[in-house]
PDB file of C-alpha atoms in Angstrom:
ATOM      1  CA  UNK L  81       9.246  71.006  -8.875  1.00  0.00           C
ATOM      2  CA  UNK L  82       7.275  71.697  -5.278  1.00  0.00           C
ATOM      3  CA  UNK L  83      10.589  72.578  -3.470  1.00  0.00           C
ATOM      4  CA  UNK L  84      11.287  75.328  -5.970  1.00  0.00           C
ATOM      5  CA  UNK L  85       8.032  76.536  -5.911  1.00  0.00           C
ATOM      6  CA  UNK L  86       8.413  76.472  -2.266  1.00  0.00           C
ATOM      7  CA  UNK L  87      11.186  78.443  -1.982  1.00  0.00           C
ATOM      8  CA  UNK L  88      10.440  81.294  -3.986  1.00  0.00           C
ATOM      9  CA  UNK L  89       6.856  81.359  -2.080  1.00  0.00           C
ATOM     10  CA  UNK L  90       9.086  81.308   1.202  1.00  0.00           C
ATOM     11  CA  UNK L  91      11.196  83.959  -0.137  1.00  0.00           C
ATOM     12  CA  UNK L  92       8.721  86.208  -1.756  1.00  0.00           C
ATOM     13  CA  UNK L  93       6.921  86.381   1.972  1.00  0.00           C
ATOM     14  CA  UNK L  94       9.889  86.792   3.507  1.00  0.00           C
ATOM     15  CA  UNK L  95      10.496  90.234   1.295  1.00  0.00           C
ATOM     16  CA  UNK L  96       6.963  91.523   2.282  1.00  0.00           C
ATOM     17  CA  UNK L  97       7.884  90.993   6.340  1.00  0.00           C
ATOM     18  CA  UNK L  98      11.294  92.729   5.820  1.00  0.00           C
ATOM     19  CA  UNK L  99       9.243  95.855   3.972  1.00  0.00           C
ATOM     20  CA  UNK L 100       6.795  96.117   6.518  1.00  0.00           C
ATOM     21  CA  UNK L 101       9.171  96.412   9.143  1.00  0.00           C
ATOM     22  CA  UNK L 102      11.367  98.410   7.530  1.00  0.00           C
ATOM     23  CA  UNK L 103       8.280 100.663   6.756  1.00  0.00           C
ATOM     24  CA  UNK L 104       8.905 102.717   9.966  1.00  0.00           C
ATOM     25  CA  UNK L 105      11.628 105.140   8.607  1.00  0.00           C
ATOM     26  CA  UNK L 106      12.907 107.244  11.125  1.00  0.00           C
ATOM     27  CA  UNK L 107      11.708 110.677  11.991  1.00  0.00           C
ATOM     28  CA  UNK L 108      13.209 113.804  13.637  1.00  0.00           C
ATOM     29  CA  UNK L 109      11.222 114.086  16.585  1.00  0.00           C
ATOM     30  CA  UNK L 110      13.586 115.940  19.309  1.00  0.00           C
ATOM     31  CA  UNK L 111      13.534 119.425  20.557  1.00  0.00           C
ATOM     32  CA  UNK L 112      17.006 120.598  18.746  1.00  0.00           C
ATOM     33  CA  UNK L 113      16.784 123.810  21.577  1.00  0.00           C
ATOM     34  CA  UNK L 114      16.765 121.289  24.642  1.00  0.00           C
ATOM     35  CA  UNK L 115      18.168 118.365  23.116  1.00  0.00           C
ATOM     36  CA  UNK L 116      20.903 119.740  20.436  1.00  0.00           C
ATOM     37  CA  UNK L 117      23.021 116.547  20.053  1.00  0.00           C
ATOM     38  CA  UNK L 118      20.282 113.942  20.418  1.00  0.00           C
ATOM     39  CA  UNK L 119      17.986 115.961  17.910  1.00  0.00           C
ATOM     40  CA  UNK L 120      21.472 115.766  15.517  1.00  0.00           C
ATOM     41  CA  UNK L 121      21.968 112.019  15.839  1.00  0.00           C
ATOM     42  CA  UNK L 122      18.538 111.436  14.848  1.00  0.00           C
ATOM     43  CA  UNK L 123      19.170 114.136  11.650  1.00  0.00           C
ATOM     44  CA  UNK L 124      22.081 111.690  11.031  1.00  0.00           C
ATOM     45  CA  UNK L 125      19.688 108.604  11.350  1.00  0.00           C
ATOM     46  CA  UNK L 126      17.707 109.974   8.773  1.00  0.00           C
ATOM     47  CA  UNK L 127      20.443 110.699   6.716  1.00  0.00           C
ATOM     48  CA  UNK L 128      21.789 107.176   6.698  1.00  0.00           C
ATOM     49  CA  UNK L 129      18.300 105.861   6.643  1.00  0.00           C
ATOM     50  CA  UNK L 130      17.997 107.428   3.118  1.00  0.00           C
ATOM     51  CA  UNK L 131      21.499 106.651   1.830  1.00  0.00           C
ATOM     52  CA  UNK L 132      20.789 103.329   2.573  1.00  0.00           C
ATOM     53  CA  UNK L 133      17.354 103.535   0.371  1.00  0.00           C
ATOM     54  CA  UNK L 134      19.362 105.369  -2.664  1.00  0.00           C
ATOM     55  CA  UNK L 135      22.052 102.231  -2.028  1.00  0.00           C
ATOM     56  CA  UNK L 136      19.276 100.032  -2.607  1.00  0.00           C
ATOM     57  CA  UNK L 137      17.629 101.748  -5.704  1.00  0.00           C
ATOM     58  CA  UNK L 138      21.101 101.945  -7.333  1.00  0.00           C
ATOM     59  CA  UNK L 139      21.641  98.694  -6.806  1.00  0.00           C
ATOM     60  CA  UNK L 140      18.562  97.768  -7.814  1.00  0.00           C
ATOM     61  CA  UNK L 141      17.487  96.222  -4.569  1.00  0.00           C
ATOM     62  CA  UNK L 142      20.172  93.111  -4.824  1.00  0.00           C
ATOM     63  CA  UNK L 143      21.528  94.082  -1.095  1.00  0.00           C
ATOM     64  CA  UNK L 144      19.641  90.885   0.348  1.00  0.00           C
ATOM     65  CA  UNK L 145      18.065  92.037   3.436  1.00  0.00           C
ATOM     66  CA  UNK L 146      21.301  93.355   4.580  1.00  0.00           C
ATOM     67  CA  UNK L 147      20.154  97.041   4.030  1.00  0.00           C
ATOM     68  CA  UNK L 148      16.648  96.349   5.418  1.00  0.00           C
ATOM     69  CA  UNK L 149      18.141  94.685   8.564  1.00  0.00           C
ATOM     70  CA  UNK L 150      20.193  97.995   8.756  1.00  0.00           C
ATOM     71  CA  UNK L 151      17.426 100.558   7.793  1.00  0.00           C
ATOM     72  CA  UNK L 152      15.112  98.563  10.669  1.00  0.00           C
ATOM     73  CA  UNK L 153      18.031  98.828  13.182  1.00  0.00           C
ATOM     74  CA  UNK L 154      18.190 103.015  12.230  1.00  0.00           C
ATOM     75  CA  UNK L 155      14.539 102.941  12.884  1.00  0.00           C
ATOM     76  CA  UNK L 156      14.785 101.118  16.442  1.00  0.00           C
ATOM     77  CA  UNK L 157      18.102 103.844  17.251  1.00  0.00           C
ATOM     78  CA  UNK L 158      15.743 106.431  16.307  1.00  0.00           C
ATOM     79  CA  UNK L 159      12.698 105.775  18.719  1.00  0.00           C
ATOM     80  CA  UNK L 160      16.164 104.683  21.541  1.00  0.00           C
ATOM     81  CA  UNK L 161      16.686 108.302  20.967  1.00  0.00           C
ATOM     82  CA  UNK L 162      13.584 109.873  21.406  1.00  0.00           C
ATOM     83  CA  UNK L 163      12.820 108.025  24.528  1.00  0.00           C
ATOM     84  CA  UNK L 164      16.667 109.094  25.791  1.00  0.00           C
ATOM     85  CA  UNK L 165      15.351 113.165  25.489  1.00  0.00           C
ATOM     86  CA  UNK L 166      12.484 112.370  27.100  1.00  0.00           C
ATOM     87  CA  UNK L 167      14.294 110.879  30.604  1.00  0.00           C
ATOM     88  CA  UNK L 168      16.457 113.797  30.217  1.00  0.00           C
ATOM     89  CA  UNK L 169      13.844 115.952  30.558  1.00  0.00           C
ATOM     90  CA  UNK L 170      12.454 113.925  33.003  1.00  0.00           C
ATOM     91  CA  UNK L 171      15.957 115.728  35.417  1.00  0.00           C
TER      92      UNK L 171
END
């Protein structure tokens, strides 16, 4: 009965760290008038990013962790982006 127990104490935690860092949804933060196709990939980001959340509410969230690994990853292209207008602007 403890190993059970265990596991859906292991598992329930393990939800609550995938939320929080998939908590950082991505945001459009590029210039679109000095950075046109960067400032579109991230409007695409965001676009999957909440495809991926209607996925999940459809499917009543029984995607495993495969959707937050993937809305986390959209997150991390999303700040890659950012960071790739501002060296450009840096020349």
């Amino acid at each position: 009965m403890k190993f059970p127990a265990f596991a859906v104490a292991t598992a329930v935690i393990a939800g609550l760290a995938a939320t929080a860092v998939a908590a950082a949804e991505p945001v459009q933060n590029v210039d679109p008038s000095r950075h046109g196709n960067i400032a579109r990939a991230q409007e695409l980001s965001r676009q999957a990013y909440d495809a991926l959340t209607a996925a999940q509410n459809a499917n009543e969230f029984y995607m495993c962790f495969y959707a937050v690994d993937a809305k986390s990853l959209l997150a991390q292209a999303n700040q890659e982006m950012k960071l790739a207008a501002l060296a450009a602007n840096k020349h």
